[in-house]
């Protein structure tokens, strides 16, 4: 079993370069199934969810060539298979995007129920509602989702709640549909804009991505033939921003879109950190104990749930008592049990957690309960006194490229060991 051994106590200093966004990449790869031809995708994060997506696309008949660690060419000309390999699709959440893209391409799709982090109930009723509105029949049984349609016809779809996955999936299914699809109450996350930009670069006609009404004018074909670069990962950037604050460090974070991080920047300043923007670089530093703050997670542009655990670490050592309200995922406070093993004083119940700030955390054996919990526990290990052993690394490897190398370059004493 692999673990990270982290010897804490060093403030992080130096520069880090942010990779491409996981949640954009895992949607753009299946979106390539809508193309009848070849394209190049750059700035893909080298993480296990991306490798898994590529493996599935290859099994469906796409020809994928790795040009370097972060760039592929993908030729989907010969894809005619609509059944995705169940053993692979059930390993991660974003496999649900194969339903929208295979339905768009083949007018039928068969995909295993998506896996991914255990964050509580993760229904896909809004995805299904969208596919059905476009004219598909969808059946969920025996761990599989089967969708088929004689033809897909554009219509107006109002999403009952703001959902990243449903917004992207309906967009994917409607790109090659007849007529115009309107997605109302759409999510506005940067990766939604990125998927729309990718599809438009390949020949789609999608307008309004990044607002809460998206209009997709169906086109006959996506020809591809272009190169697209995935947007930088705002959650990875935010993770390093919070690591700088919690460790009383001083970091230059390069290759970020600072606009995507405005909400976090405001909260970091509120808790006593400093943030300076210079083009695509953020300078983040902090020379005192963080101050208490209250946080409520919300869809973009609100405070992202995917940065809640990392912020939780900073608040666990804050001066005063903070309250976090998690409004997206019911089980996203599992990391607080692990932080309490390190000396934190957090009481989590339902959607709310109360953080009584302590002066210090102490190294302990802890388990990454999900991807962002894992990133948070790395930060906790870095700021703790003594040695932390962090287990369940597969969660972290799903979403962060070279995470221990990036932290080591910032001065952290962190080593991956095979027990
Ligand atoms: N929801 C429904 N029905 C649906 C879809 C969503 O009830 O059909 C609910 C969910 O239960 C949740 C809320 O709506 O309470 C929002 O869910 P959303 O669909 O936006 O989440 P998702 O698409 O499954 C993506 C990211 C998550 C991130 C959320 C919220 C991917 C692959 N995953 O999930 O990322 O937390 O959006 O921003 O893009 C992560 O990267 O660590 C991660 C979990």
CSV table of C-alpha atoms and ligand atoms in Angstrom, one decimal:
chain,number,residue,atom,x,y,z
A,1,UNK,CA,0.0,0.0,0.0
A,2,UNK,CA,1.3,3.5,-0.9
A,3,UNK,CA,1.3,6.3,1.6
A,4,UNK,CA,2.6,9.9,1.8
A,5,UNK,CA,5.0,10.6,4.7
A,6,UNK,CA,4.9,14.3,5.5
A,7,UNK,CA,7.2,15.9,8.0
A,8,UNK,CA,5.4,19.1,9.0
A,9,UNK,CA,6.5,22.5,10.0
A,10,UNK,CA,7.9,24.2,6.9
A,11,UNK,CA,6.2,27.3,5.5
A,12,UNK,CA,5.8,26.8,1.8
A,13,UNK,CA,7.9,29.2,-0.4
A,14,UNK,CA,8.5,29.3,-4.2
A,15,UNK,CA,6.6,28.9,-7.4
A,16,UNK,CA,4.1,26.4,-8.7
A,17,UNK,CA,2.6,26.0,-12.1
A,18,UNK,CA,-1.1,24.9,-12.3
A,19,UNK,CA,-2.1,22.0,-14.6
A,20,UNK,CA,-5.1,21.7,-16.8
A,21,UNK,CA,-8.5,21.4,-15.1
A,22,UNK,CA,-9.6,17.9,-14.2
A,23,UNK,CA,-13.3,18.6,-14.4
A,24,UNK,CA,-12.9,20.2,-17.8
A,25,UNK,CA,-10.6,17.5,-19.2
A,26,UNK,CA,-12.9,14.6,-18.1
A,27,UNK,CA,-15.8,16.2,-20.0
A,28,UNK,CA,-13.8,17.4,-23.1
A,29,UNK,CA,-12.4,13.8,-23.7
A,30,UNK,CA,-15.9,12.2,-24.1
A,31,UNK,CA,-17.0,15.4,-26.0
A,32,UNK,CA,-14.5,14.4,-28.6
A,33,UNK,CA,-16.8,11.4,-29.5
A,34,UNK,CA,-19.1,13.9,-31.1
A,35,UNK,CA,-16.4,14.7,-33.7
A,36,UNK,CA,-16.1,12.8,-36.9
A,37,UNK,CA,-12.4,13.3,-37.4
A,38,UNK,CA,-9.2,14.1,-35.6
A,39,UNK,CA,-8.3,16.8,-33.1
A,40,UNK,CA,-5.5,17.7,-30.7
A,41,UNK,CA,-6.1,18.4,-27.0
A,42,UNK,CA,-3.3,20.2,-25.0
A,43,UNK,CA,-2.9,20.9,-21.3
A,44,UNK,CA,-4.6,17.7,-20.2
A,45,UNK,CA,-3.7,17.1,-16.6
A,46,UNK,CA,-1.7,13.8,-16.2
A,47,UNK,CA,-4.0,12.2,-13.7
A,48,UNK,CA,-5.6,8.8,-13.4
A,49,UNK,CA,-9.2,10.0,-14.3
A,50,UNK,CA,-7.8,11.3,-17.6
A,51,UNK,CA,-5.9,8.1,-18.3
A,52,UNK,CA,-9.1,6.1,-17.6
A,53,UNK,CA,-11.1,8.4,-19.9
A,54,UNK,CA,-8.6,7.8,-22.7
A,55,UNK,CA,-8.7,4.0,-22.1
A,56,UNK,CA,-12.5,4.0,-22.4
A,57,UNK,CA,-12.4,6.1,-25.6
A,58,UNK,CA,-9.8,3.7,-27.1
A,59,UNK,CA,-12.0,0.7,-26.3
A,60,UNK,CA,-14.9,2.5,-28.1
A,61,UNK,CA,-12.7,2.7,-31.2
A,62,UNK,CA,-11.0,6.1,-30.9
A,63,UNK,CA,-7.3,6.3,-31.9
A,64,UNK,CA,-5.4,8.2,-29.2
A,65,UNK,CA,-1.7,9.2,-29.5
A,66,UNK,CA,0.1,10.8,-26.6
A,67,UNK,CA,2.4,13.6,-28.0
A,68,UNK,CA,3.8,14.4,-24.6
A,69,UNK,CA,2.7,14.0,-21.0
A,70,UNK,CA,-0.2,16.5,-21.4
A,71,UNK,CA,-1.1,16.4,-25.1
A,72,UNK,CA,-3.0,13.9,-27.2
A,73,UNK,CA,-4.3,13.6,-30.7
A,74,UNK,CA,-7.6,11.8,-30.9
A,75,UNK,CA,-9.2,10.4,-34.0
A,76,UNK,CA,-12.8,9.4,-33.6
A,77,UNK,CA,-13.6,8.7,-37.2
A,78,UNK,CA,-14.1,4.9,-36.7
A,79,UNK,CA,-16.1,5.0,-33.5
A,80,UNK,CA,-19.3,3.0,-33.9
A,81,UNK,CA,-19.5,1.2,-30.5
A,82,UNK,CA,-22.1,2.5,-28.1
A,83,UNK,CA,-21.4,0.2,-25.1
A,84,UNK,CA,-18.8,1.6,-22.8
A,85,UNK,CA,-16.8,-1.0,-20.8
A,86,UNK,CA,-18.7,-1.2,-17.4
A,87,UNK,CA,-15.7,-2.2,-15.3
A,88,UNK,CA,-14.0,1.1,-16.3
A,89,UNK,CA,-17.0,3.5,-16.3
A,90,UNK,CA,-17.9,2.6,-12.8
A,91,UNK,CA,-14.5,3.7,-11.5
A,92,UNK,CA,-15.2,7.4,-11.8
A,93,UNK,CA,-17.9,9.9,-11.8
A,94,UNK,CA,-17.4,11.7,-15.1
A,95,UNK,CA,-18.1,8.5,-17.1
A,96,UNK,CA,-21.7,9.8,-17.1
A,97,UNK,CA,-20.6,12.2,-19.9
A,98,UNK,CA,-20.3,9.1,-22.2
A,99,UNK,CA,-24.1,8.9,-22.1
A,100,UNK,CA,-24.6,12.4,-23.6
A,101,UNK,CA,-21.8,12.0,-26.1
A,102,UNK,CA,-22.6,8.5,-27.3
A,103,UNK,CA,-26.3,9.4,-27.5
A,104,UNK,CA,-25.4,12.4,-29.6
A,105,UNK,CA,-23.1,10.4,-31.8
A,106,UNK,CA,-24.7,6.9,-32.1
A,107,UNK,CA,-28.3,7.8,-30.9
A,108,UNK,CA,-27.7,5.1,-28.3
A,109,UNK,CA,-25.6,4.6,-25.2
A,110,UNK,CA,-24.9,2.0,-22.6
A,111,UNK,CA,-22.8,3.0,-19.7
A,112,UNK,CA,-22.2,1.6,-16.2
A,113,UNK,CA,-23.5,3.6,-13.2
A,114,UNK,CA,-20.9,6.2,-12.5
A,115,UNK,CA,-18.5,5.8,-9.5
A,116,UNK,CA,-16.3,8.5,-8.0
A,117,UNK,CA,-15.9,10.1,-4.6
A,118,UNK,CA,-18.4,9.1,-1.9
A,119,UNK,CA,-19.9,12.5,-1.2
A,120,UNK,CA,-23.4,11.2,-0.3
A,121,UNK,CA,-26.2,10.7,-2.7
A,122,UNK,CA,-25.3,11.7,-6.2
A,123,UNK,CA,-28.4,11.4,-8.4
A,124,UNK,CA,-28.4,11.9,-12.2
A,125,UNK,CA,-32.2,12.6,-12.5
A,126,UNK,CA,-31.6,16.0,-14.2
A,127,UNK,CA,-29.3,14.4,-16.8
A,128,UNK,CA,-32.0,11.9,-17.6
A,129,UNK,CA,-34.7,14.5,-17.7
A,130,UNK,CA,-32.6,16.4,-20.3
A,131,UNK,CA,-32.0,13.3,-22.5
A,132,UNK,CA,-35.8,12.4,-22.3
A,133,UNK,CA,-36.8,16.0,-23.3
A,134,UNK,CA,-34.5,15.7,-26.3
A,135,UNK,CA,-36.5,12.5,-27.3
A,136,UNK,CA,-34.5,9.7,-25.8
A,137,UNK,CA,-35.8,6.7,-23.8
A,138,UNK,CA,-33.6,6.1,-20.8
A,139,UNK,CA,-33.6,3.0,-18.6
A,140,UNK,CA,-31.6,2.5,-15.4
A,141,UNK,CA,-31.3,-1.2,-14.3
A,142,UNK,CA,-28.7,-3.7,-13.2
A,143,UNK,CA,-26.0,-1.1,-12.7
A,144,UNK,CA,-26.3,0.2,-16.2
A,145,UNK,CA,-27.8,3.3,-17.9
A,146,UNK,CA,-29.2,2.6,-21.4
A,147,UNK,CA,-30.4,5.5,-23.5
A,148,UNK,CA,-31.6,5.4,-27.1
A,149,UNK,CA,-33.5,7.7,-29.6
A,150,UNK,CA,-34.7,7.5,-33.2
A,151,UNK,CA,-33.6,11.1,-33.4
A,152,UNK,CA,-32.8,13.9,-30.9
A,153,UNK,CA,-34.8,17.2,-31.3
A,154,UNK,CA,-33.9,20.5,-29.6
A,155,UNK,CA,-36.3,21.8,-26.9
A,156,UNK,CA,-36.3,24.0,-23.8
A,157,UNK,CA,-35.1,22.3,-20.6
A,158,UNK,CA,-35.3,23.8,-17.2
A,159,UNK,CA,-32.9,22.2,-14.7
A,160,UNK,CA,-34.5,21.8,-11.3
A,161,UNK,CA,-31.2,22.5,-9.6
A,162,UNK,CA,-27.9,24.0,-10.7
A,163,UNK,CA,-25.9,20.9,-11.8
A,164,UNK,CA,-22.5,21.0,-13.5
A,165,UNK,CA,-22.9,17.4,-14.8
A,166,UNK,CA,-26.4,17.8,-16.1
A,167,UNK,CA,-25.6,21.1,-17.8
A,168,UNK,CA,-22.6,19.6,-19.7
A,169,UNK,CA,-24.4,16.3,-20.4
A,170,UNK,CA,-27.4,18.0,-22.0
A,171,UNK,CA,-25.1,20.2,-24.0
A,172,UNK,CA,-23.3,17.1,-25.3
A,173,UNK,CA,-26.5,15.4,-26.3
A,174,UNK,CA,-27.9,18.4,-28.0
A,175,UNK,CA,-24.9,19.5,-30.2
A,176,UNK,CA,-25.9,17.2,-33.1
A,177,UNK,CA,-29.7,17.3,-32.4
A,178,UNK,CA,-32.1,18.8,-34.8
A,179,UNK,CA,-33.0,22.4,-34.0
A,180,UNK,CA,-32.3,24.5,-31.0
A,181,UNK,CA,-32.0,23.4,-27.3
A,182,UNK,CA,-32.3,25.9,-24.5
A,183,UNK,CA,-30.8,24.9,-21.1
A,184,UNK,CA,-32.3,27.1,-18.4
A,185,UNK,CA,-30.9,27.4,-14.8
A,186,UNK,CA,-27.6,26.1,-16.2
A,187,UNK,CA,-24.5,25.9,-14.1
A,188,UNK,CA,-21.8,28.5,-14.8
A,189,UNK,CA,-18.6,26.9,-13.7
A,190,UNK,CA,-15.5,27.7,-15.8
A,191,UNK,CA,-15.3,24.1,-17.0
A,192,UNK,CA,-18.8,24.5,-18.6
A,193,UNK,CA,-17.4,27.4,-20.6
A,194,UNK,CA,-14.4,25.3,-21.5
A,195,UNK,CA,-16.4,22.4,-22.8
A,196,UNK,CA,-18.6,24.7,-24.9
A,197,UNK,CA,-15.4,26.5,-26.3
A,198,UNK,CA,-13.9,23.1,-27.2
A,199,UNK,CA,-17.1,22.0,-29.0
A,200,UNK,CA,-17.4,25.4,-30.8
A,201,UNK,CA,-13.8,25.1,-31.9
A,202,UNK,CA,-14.6,21.8,-33.4
A,203,UNK,CA,-17.7,23.2,-35.3
A,204,UNK,CA,-20.6,23.3,-32.7
A,205,UNK,CA,-22.8,26.4,-32.2
A,206,UNK,CA,-23.2,26.9,-28.4
A,207,UNK,CA,-24.0,30.3,-27.0
A,208,UNK,CA,-24.3,31.6,-23.5
A,209,UNK,CA,-22.1,29.1,-21.6
A,210,UNK,CA,-21.0,30.8,-18.4
A,211,UNK,CA,-24.5,32.3,-17.9
A,212,UNK,CA,-27.6,30.5,-16.6
A,213,UNK,CA,-29.2,30.2,-20.1
A,214,UNK,CA,-27.3,28.2,-22.7
A,215,UNK,CA,-28.5,28.0,-26.3
A,216,UNK,CA,-27.3,25.1,-28.4
A,217,UNK,CA,-28.1,25.4,-32.2
A,218,UNK,CA,-27.8,21.8,-33.5
A,219,UNK,CA,-25.3,21.3,-36.3
A,220,UNK,CA,-25.0,18.3,-38.8
A,221,UNK,CA,-21.4,17.4,-38.0
A,222,UNK,CA,-18.4,18.3,-36.0
A,223,UNK,CA,-15.4,18.1,-38.3
A,224,UNK,CA,-12.6,18.6,-35.8
A,225,UNK,CA,-9.2,19.3,-37.3
A,226,UNK,CA,-8.3,21.8,-34.6
A,227,UNK,CA,-6.2,22.1,-31.5
A,228,UNK,CA,-7.7,23.0,-28.1
A,229,UNK,CA,-6.0,23.7,-24.8
A,230,UNK,CA,-7.7,22.8,-21.5
A,231,UNK,CA,-8.3,25.7,-19.1
A,232,UNK,CA,-6.1,25.8,-16.0
A,233,UNK,CA,-7.6,24.1,-12.9
A,234,UNK,CA,-9.0,26.6,-10.5
A,235,UNK,CA,-9.4,24.1,-7.8
A,236,UNK,CA,-5.7,23.1,-8.0
A,237,UNK,CA,-4.8,26.8,-7.9
A,238,UNK,CA,-7.1,27.3,-4.9
A,239,UNK,CA,-5.6,24.3,-3.1
A,240,UNK,CA,-2.1,26.0,-3.4
A,241,UNK,CA,-3.5,29.4,-2.3
A,242,UNK,CA,-4.9,27.8,0.8
A,243,UNK,CA,-1.7,25.9,1.4
A,244,UNK,CA,0.2,29.2,1.3
A,245,UNK,CA,-2.1,30.7,3.9
A,246,UNK,CA,-2.3,27.8,6.3
A,247,UNK,CA,1.5,27.2,6.3
A,248,UNK,CA,2.2,31.0,6.7
A,249,UNK,CA,4.0,30.7,3.4
A,250,UNK,CA,4.7,32.8,0.3
A,251,UNK,CA,3.9,31.3,-3.1
A,252,UNK,CA,3.7,32.4,-6.7
A,253,UNK,CA,1.0,30.4,-8.4
A,254,UNK,CA,1.5,30.5,-12.2
A,255,UNK,CA,-0.9,29.7,-15.0
A,256,UNK,CA,-4.2,30.5,-13.4
A,257,UNK,CA,-7.2,32.5,-14.5
A,258,UNK,CA,-7.5,34.9,-11.6
A,259,UNK,CA,-11.1,35.8,-12.3
A,260,UNK,CA,-12.1,32.1,-11.5
A,261,UNK,CA,-10.7,32.5,-8.0
A,262,UNK,CA,-12.2,35.9,-7.0
A,263,UNK,CA,-14.5,34.3,-4.4
A,264,UNK,CA,-11.6,32.5,-2.7
A,265,UNK,CA,-9.3,35.5,-3.0
A,266,UNK,CA,-11.9,37.6,-1.0
A,267,UNK,CA,-12.2,34.9,1.7
A,268,UNK,CA,-8.4,34.6,2.0
A,269,UNK,CA,-8.1,38.4,2.5
A,270,UNK,CA,-10.9,38.1,5.1
A,271,UNK,CA,-9.0,35.6,7.1
A,272,UNK,CA,-5.8,37.7,7.0
A,273,UNK,CA,-3.9,36.4,4.0
A,274,UNK,CA,-2.6,38.5,1.2
A,275,UNK,CA,-3.2,38.0,-2.5
A,276,UNK,CA,-1.7,40.0,-5.4
A,277,UNK,CA,-2.7,39.4,-9.1
A,278,UNK,CA,-0.3,39.9,-11.9
A,279,UNK,CA,-1.6,38.6,-15.3
A,280,UNK,CA,-2.0,34.8,-14.9
A,281,UNK,CA,0.1,34.7,-11.7
A,282,UNK,CA,-1.2,35.0,-8.2
A,283,UNK,CA,1.1,35.9,-5.3
A,284,UNK,CA,-0.3,34.5,-2.0
A,285,UNK,CA,1.3,35.0,1.4
A,286,UNK,CA,0.4,35.1,5.0
A,287,UNK,CA,2.5,35.9,8.0
A,288,UNK,CA,0.0,35.4,10.9
A,289,UNK,CA,-2.5,33.0,12.2
A,290,UNK,CA,-5.6,32.9,10.0
A,291,UNK,CA,-8.7,34.7,11.5
A,292,UNK,CA,-12.1,32.9,11.9
A,293,UNK,CA,-14.6,33.2,9.0
A,294,UNK,CA,-17.9,31.7,8.0
A,295,UNK,CA,-18.3,29.9,4.7
A,296,UNK,CA,-21.2,28.6,2.7
A,297,UNK,CA,-20.5,26.5,-0.4
A,298,UNK,CA,-22.5,27.4,-3.5
A,299,UNK,CA,-22.4,26.9,-7.3
A,300,UNK,CA,-20.0,29.2,-9.2
A,301,UNK,CA,-19.4,32.0,-8.7
A,302,UNK,CA,-20.0,31.2,-5.0
A,303,UNK,CA,-17.5,29.4,-2.7
A,304,UNK,CA,-16.7,26.1,-4.4
A,305,UNK,CA,-17.4,22.9,-2.5
A,306,UNK,CA,-14.2,21.5,-4.0
A,307,UNK,CA,-12.2,23.9,-1.9
A,308,UNK,CA,-14.2,23.5,1.3
A,309,UNK,CA,-11.9,20.9,2.9
A,310,UNK,CA,-8.8,22.8,2.1
A,311,UNK,CA,-10.3,26.0,3.6
A,312,UNK,CA,-11.4,23.8,6.6
A,313,UNK,CA,-7.7,23.1,7.3
A,314,UNK,CA,-6.9,26.9,7.4
A,315,UNK,CA,-9.9,27.5,9.7
A,316,UNK,CA,-9.0,24.6,12.0
A,317,UNK,CA,-6.0,26.6,13.1
A,318,UNK,CA,-7.7,30.0,13.0
A,319,UNK,CA,-8.0,32.5,15.8
A,320,UNK,CA,-11.6,32.0,16.9
A,321,UNK,CA,-14.6,29.8,15.9
A,322,UNK,CA,-15.7,29.4,12.3
A,323,UNK,CA,-18.8,27.8,10.7
A,324,UNK,CA,-18.9,26.1,7.4
A,325,UNK,CA,-22.2,25.3,5.7
A,326,UNK,CA,-21.9,22.7,2.9
A,327,UNK,CA,-24.8,23.1,0.6
A,328,UNK,CA,-23.8,20.8,-2.3
A,329,UNK,CA,-22.6,17.4,-0.9
A,330,UNK,CA,-24.0,15.9,2.3
A,331,UNK,CA,-20.9,13.8,3.1
A,332,UNK,CA,-18.2,16.3,2.5
A,333,UNK,CA,-17.2,16.7,6.1
A,334,UNK,CA,-15.7,13.2,6.4
A,335,UNK,CA,-12.2,14.8,6.5
A,336,UNK,CA,-13.1,16.5,9.7
A,337,UNK,CA,-12.8,13.2,11.6
A,338,UNK,CA,-9.2,12.8,10.2
A,339,UNK,CA,-8.3,16.4,11.1
A,340,UNK,CA,-9.6,15.8,14.6
A,341,UNK,CA,-7.1,12.9,14.9
A,342,UNK,CA,-4.4,15.6,14.3
A,343,UNK,CA,-5.7,17.8,17.1
A,344,UNK,CA,-8.4,19.9,15.4
A,345,UNK,CA,-11.6,20.6,17.2
A,346,UNK,CA,-14.3,20.3,14.7
A,347,UNK,CA,-17.9,19.2,15.2
A,348,UNK,CA,-19.7,18.3,12.0
A,349,UNK,CA,-23.4,17.5,11.9
A,350,UNK,CA,-25.4,17.3,8.7
A,351,UNK,CA,-24.6,20.2,6.5
A,352,UNK,CA,-22.8,22.3,9.1
A,353,UNK,CA,-19.4,22.1,10.8
A,354,UNK,CA,-18.1,24.2,13.6
A,355,UNK,CA,-14.4,24.8,13.7
A,356,UNK,CA,-13.0,25.9,17.1
A,357,UNK,CA,-9.6,27.1,16.0
A,358,UNK,CA,-6.6,25.4,17.7
A,359,UNK,CA,-3.0,26.7,17.9
A,360,UNK,CA,-1.5,23.7,16.2
A,361,UNK,CA,-2.1,20.4,14.5
A,362,UNK,CA,0.0,17.3,15.3
A,363,UNK,CA,1.1,14.6,12.8
A,364,UNK,CA,-0.9,11.4,12.8
A,365,UNK,CA,-1.9,8.5,10.5
A,366,UNK,CA,-4.9,9.7,8.4
A,367,UNK,CA,-6.9,8.5,5.4
A,368,UNK,CA,-8.0,10.5,2.4
A,369,UNK,CA,-11.7,9.9,2.4
A,370,UNK,CA,-12.1,11.5,-1.1
A,371,UNK,CA,-10.1,13.6,-3.6
A,372,UNK,CA,-10.3,17.1,-2.0
A,373,UNK,CA,-10.2,15.6,1.5
A,374,UNK,CA,-6.8,14.1,0.4
A,375,UNK,CA,-5.5,17.5,-0.7
A,376,UNK,CA,-6.7,19.0,2.5
A,377,UNK,CA,-4.9,16.4,4.6
A,378,UNK,CA,-1.6,17.0,2.7
A,379,UNK,CA,-1.9,20.7,3.7
A,380,UNK,CA,-2.7,19.6,7.3
A,381,UNK,CA,0.4,17.3,7.3
A,382,UNK,CA,2.6,20.2,6.0
A,383,UNK,CA,1.5,22.6,8.8
A,384,UNK,CA,1.4,20.0,11.6
A,385,UNK,CA,4.1,19.4,14.2
A,386,UNK,CA,5.6,16.0,13.7
A,387,UNK,CA,5.0,13.3,11.0
A,388,UNK,CA,1.8,12.5,9.2
A,389,UNK,CA,1.2,9.3,7.2
A,390,UNK,CA,-1.5,9.8,4.6
A,391,UNK,CA,-3.2,6.7,3.1
A,392,UNK,CA,-5.8,6.1,0.3
A,393,UNK,CA,-3.7,8.0,-2.3
A,394,UNK,CA,-5.7,6.7,-5.2
A,395,UNK,CA,-8.3,9.4,-4.5
A,396,UNK,CA,-5.7,12.1,-4.8
A,397,UNK,CA,-4.0,10.7,-7.9
A,398,UNK,CA,-7.4,10.8,-9.6
A,399,UNK,CA,-7.3,14.6,-9.6
A,400,UNK,CA,-3.9,16.2,-8.9
A,401,UNK,CA,-1.0,16.0,-11.3
A,402,UNK,CA,2.4,15.3,-9.5
A,403,UNK,CA,1.1,16.7,-6.3
A,404,UNK,CA,3.9,15.6,-4.0
A,405,UNK,CA,6.5,16.9,-6.5
A,406,UNK,CA,4.8,20.3,-6.6
A,407,UNK,CA,4.6,20.5,-2.8
A,408,UNK,CA,8.2,19.3,-2.5
A,409,UNK,CA,9.4,22.1,-4.9
A,410,UNK,CA,7.7,24.5,-2.4
A,411,UNK,CA,9.9,23.2,0.4
A,412,UNK,CA,7.5,20.6,1.9
A,413,UNK,CA,9.1,17.4,3.3
A,414,UNK,CA,6.9,14.9,1.6
A,415,UNK,CA,7.7,11.4,0.3
A,416,UNK,CA,5.7,8.7,-1.3
A,417,UNK,CA,6.5,5.3,0.2
A,418,UNK,CA,5.4,1.8,-0.7
A,419,UNK,CA,4.7,-0.2,2.5
B,1,LIG,N1,-28.0,16.8,-8.4
B,1,LIG,C1,-29.2,16.2,-8.4
B,1,LIG,N2,-29.6,15.6,-9.6
B,1,LIG,C2,-28.8,15.6,-10.7
B,1,LIG,C3,-27.6,16.2,-10.6
B,1,LIG,C4,-27.2,16.8,-9.5
B,1,LIG,O1,-30.0,16.2,-7.4
B,1,LIG,O2,-29.3,15.1,-11.7
B,1,LIG,C5,-27.6,17.5,-7.1
B,1,LIG,C6,-26.3,16.8,-6.5
B,1,LIG,O3,-26.7,15.8,-5.6
B,1,LIG,C7,-25.7,18.0,-5.8
B,1,LIG,C8,-26.0,19.2,-6.7
B,1,LIG,O4,-27.1,18.8,-7.5
B,1,LIG,O5,-26.3,18.2,-4.6
B,1,LIG,C9,-24.8,19.6,-7.6
B,1,LIG,O6,-24.3,18.5,-8.3
B,1,LIG,P1,-23.6,18.6,-9.7
B,1,LIG,O7,-24.3,17.9,-10.7
B,1,LIG,O8,-23.2,20.0,-10.0
B,1,LIG,O9,-22.2,17.8,-9.4
B,1,LIG,P2,-21.5,16.8,-10.4
B,1,LIG,O10,-21.6,17.2,-11.8
B,1,LIG,O11,-21.8,15.4,-10.1
B,1,LIG,C10,-19.3,18.2,-10.4
B,1,LIG,C11,-17.8,17.9,-10.1
B,1,LIG,C12,-17.6,17.8,-8.6
B,1,LIG,C13,-18.1,19.1,-7.9
B,1,LIG,C14,-19.5,19.4,-8.4
B,1,LIG,C15,-20.0,20.7,-7.8
B,1,LIG,C16,-17.1,16.7,-12.1
B,1,LIG,C17,-16.7,15.4,-12.6
B,1,LIG,N3,-17.4,16.7,-10.8
B,1,LIG,O12,-20.0,17.1,-9.9
B,1,LIG,O13,-16.2,17.7,-8.4
B,1,LIG,O14,-18.0,19.0,-6.6
B,1,LIG,O15,-19.6,19.4,-9.8
B,1,LIG,O16,-19.2,21.8,-8.3
B,1,LIG,O17,-17.1,17.7,-12.7
B,1,LIG,C18,-14.3,17.1,-7.3
B,1,LIG,O18,-13.6,17.5,-8.3
B,1,LIG,O19,-13.7,16.8,-6.2
B,1,LIG,C19,-15.7,16.9,-7.4
B,1,LIG,C20,-16.4,16.2,-6.6
